[in-house]
C-alpha positions as a Markdown table, in Angstrom:
| # | Residue | x | y | z |
|---|---|---|---|---|
| 1 | Met | 63.4 | 37.9 | -11.4 |
| 2 | Asp | 65.8 | 34.9 | -11.9 |
| 3 | Asn | 68.4 | 36.8 | -10.0 |
| 4 | Ile | 66.2 | 37.2 | -7.0 |
| 5 | Ala | 65.3 | 33.5 | -7.0 |
| 6 | Gln | 68.9 | 32.6 | -7.3 |
| 7 | Arg | 69.9 | 34.8 | -4.4 |
| 8 | Leu | 67.0 | 33.4 | -2.3 |
| 9 | Lys | 68.1 | 29.9 | -3.1 |
| 10 | Ala | 71.7 | 30.7 | -2.2 |
| 11 | Tyr | 70.6 | 32.2 | 1.1 |
| 12 | Ile | 68.5 | 29.2 | 2.0 |
| 13 | Glu | 71.4 | 26.9 | 1.2 |
| 14 | Ala | 73.8 | 29.0 | 3.3 |
| 15 | His | 71.4 | 29.3 | 6.2 |
| 16 | Pro | 69.8 | 26.0 | 6.9 |
| 17 | Phe | 66.5 | 26.0 | 8.8 |
| 18 | Asp | 66.9 | 25.2 | 12.5 |
| 19 | Pro | 63.6 | 24.8 | 14.4 |
| 20 | Gly | 65.4 | 24.8 | 17.8 |
| 21 | Asp | 63.3 | 24.0 | 20.9 |
| 22 | Ser | 60.2 | 25.7 | 19.6 |
| 23 | Asp | 56.7 | 24.8 | 20.6 |
| 24 | Cys | 55.5 | 25.6 | 17.1 |
| 25 | Glu | 53.4 | 23.0 | 15.3 |
| 26 | Thr | 54.3 | 23.9 | 11.7 |
| 27 | Val | 57.1 | 25.5 | 9.7 |
| 28 | Leu | 54.7 | 28.5 | 9.1 |
| 29 | Asp | 54.3 | 28.9 | 12.9 |
| 30 | Gln | 58.1 | 28.8 | 13.2 |
| 31 | Leu | 58.5 | 31.4 | 10.5 |
| 32 | Tyr | 56.0 | 33.6 | 12.2 |
| 33 | Gln | 57.8 | 33.2 | 15.6 |
| 34 | Val | 61.1 | 34.3 | 14.0 |
| 35 | Tyr | 59.3 | 37.2 | 12.3 |
| 36 | Gln | 57.9 | 38.3 | 15.7 |
| 37 | Glu | 61.2 | 38.0 | 17.5 |
| 38 | Ser | 62.9 | 40.0 | 14.8 |
| 39 | His | 60.9 | 43.1 | 15.7 |
| 40 | Glu | 62.5 | 44.6 | 18.8 |
| 41 | Ser | 60.0 | 47.5 | 19.0 |
| 42 | Asp | 56.9 | 48.8 | 17.3 |
| 43 | Pro | 57.3 | 51.3 | 14.5 |
| 44 | Pro | 56.4 | 54.9 | 15.5 |
| 45 | Asp | 52.9 | 54.8 | 14.0 |
| 46 | Ile | 51.9 | 51.8 | 16.0 |
| 47 | Arg | 53.4 | 53.3 | 19.2 |
| 48 | Asp | 51.4 | 56.4 | 18.5 |
| 49 | Gly | 48.3 | 54.4 | 18.0 |
| 50 | Phe | 48.8 | 52.6 | 21.4 |
| 51 | Arg | 49.4 | 55.9 | 23.1 |
| 52 | Glu | 46.1 | 57.2 | 21.6 |
| 53 | Leu | 44.3 | 54.1 | 22.7 |
| 54 | Asp | 45.8 | 54.5 | 26.2 |
| 55 | Asp | 44.5 | 58.1 | 26.3 |
| 56 | Leu | 41.0 | 56.9 | 25.5 |
| 57 | Leu | 41.0 | 54.1 | 28.0 |
| 58 | Arg | 42.5 | 55.9 | 30.9 |
| 59 | His | 39.0 | 57.2 | 31.8 |
| 60 | Leu | 37.7 | 53.6 | 32.3 |
| 61 | Pro | 38.0 | 51.7 | 35.6 |
| 62 | Leu | 41.3 | 49.7 | 35.6 |
| 63 | Glu | 39.6 | 46.3 | 35.1 |
| 64 | Asp | 37.6 | 47.6 | 32.1 |
| 65 | Asn | 40.7 | 49.4 | 30.7 |
| 66 | Asn | 42.7 | 46.1 | 30.9 |
| 67 | Thr | 39.9 | 44.1 | 29.3 |
| 68 | Val | 39.6 | 46.4 | 26.3 |
| 69 | Phe | 43.4 | 46.8 | 25.9 |
| 70 | Asn | 44.0 | 43.1 | 26.1 |
| 71 | Leu | 41.2 | 42.4 | 23.6 |
| 72 | Cys | 42.6 | 45.1 | 21.2 |
| 73 | Cys | 46.1 | 43.5 | 21.5 |
| 74 | Ser | 44.7 | 40.0 | 21.0 |
| 75 | Leu | 42.9 | 41.1 | 17.8 |
| 76 | Cys | 46.0 | 42.9 | 16.5 |
| 77 | Thr | 48.1 | 39.8 | 17.1 |
| 78 | Asp | 45.5 | 37.5 | 15.4 |
| 79 | Tyr | 45.3 | 39.8 | 12.5 |
| 80 | Glu | 49.1 | 40.1 | 12.2 |
| 81 | Tyr | 49.4 | 36.3 | 12.2 |
| 82 | Lys | 46.7 | 36.0 | 9.5 |
| 83 | Ala | 48.3 | 38.7 | 7.4 |
| 84 | Phe | 51.7 | 37.0 | 7.8 |
| 85 | Leu | 50.4 | 33.6 | 6.6 |
| 86 | Asp | 48.4 | 35.2 | 3.8 |
| 87 | Gly | 51.5 | 37.1 | 2.6 |
| 88 | Leu | 53.5 | 33.9 | 2.5 |
| 89 | Gln | 50.8 | 32.1 | 0.6 |
| 90 | Tyr | 50.3 | 35.0 | -1.9 |
| 91 | Gly | 54.1 | 35.2 | -2.3 |
| 92 | Ala | 54.3 | 31.5 | -3.0 |
| 93 | His | 51.5 | 31.7 | -5.6 |
| 94 | Leu | 53.3 | 34.7 | -7.2 |
| 95 | Met | 56.6 | 32.8 | -7.4 |
| 96 | Lys | 54.8 | 29.9 | -8.9 |
| 97 | Asp | 53.1 | 32.1 | -11.5 |
| 98 | Leu | 56.2 | 34.1 | -12.3 |
| 99 | Phe | 58.3 | 31.0 | -12.9 |
| 100 | Gly | 55.6 | 29.2 | -14.7 |
| 101 | Met | 55.6 | 26.3 | -12.3 |
| 102 | His | 52.7 | 23.9 | -12.3 |
| 103 | Arg | 51.6 | 21.8 | -9.4 |
| 104 | Asp | 53.1 | 18.7 | -11.1 |
| 105 | Asp | 56.5 | 20.4 | -11.1 |
| 106 | Tyr | 56.8 | 20.5 | -7.4 |
| 107 | Val | 54.7 | 17.7 | -6.0 |
């Protein structure tokens, strides 16, 4: 585990954080924005799921179709954001536990 931590530290030092001209309010928001932008397209299983959703919705009037599709996308995005933040938080706690750090060590 020390090797992973050392490589992560070296990477962070070699690639300083540049917030750019982002509208993000927090570093976590900025990390999420970079995460989102790093995904050029959805993986096949997600594309297949959207195709299936589209097949189900095509029988609805266009306005209802758009309302349901937009709600679904909004829920997916909200859940993805929550999962991303939770993953970072759990990862930070794991790192803390693995390296025996106590709150007093980093505050």
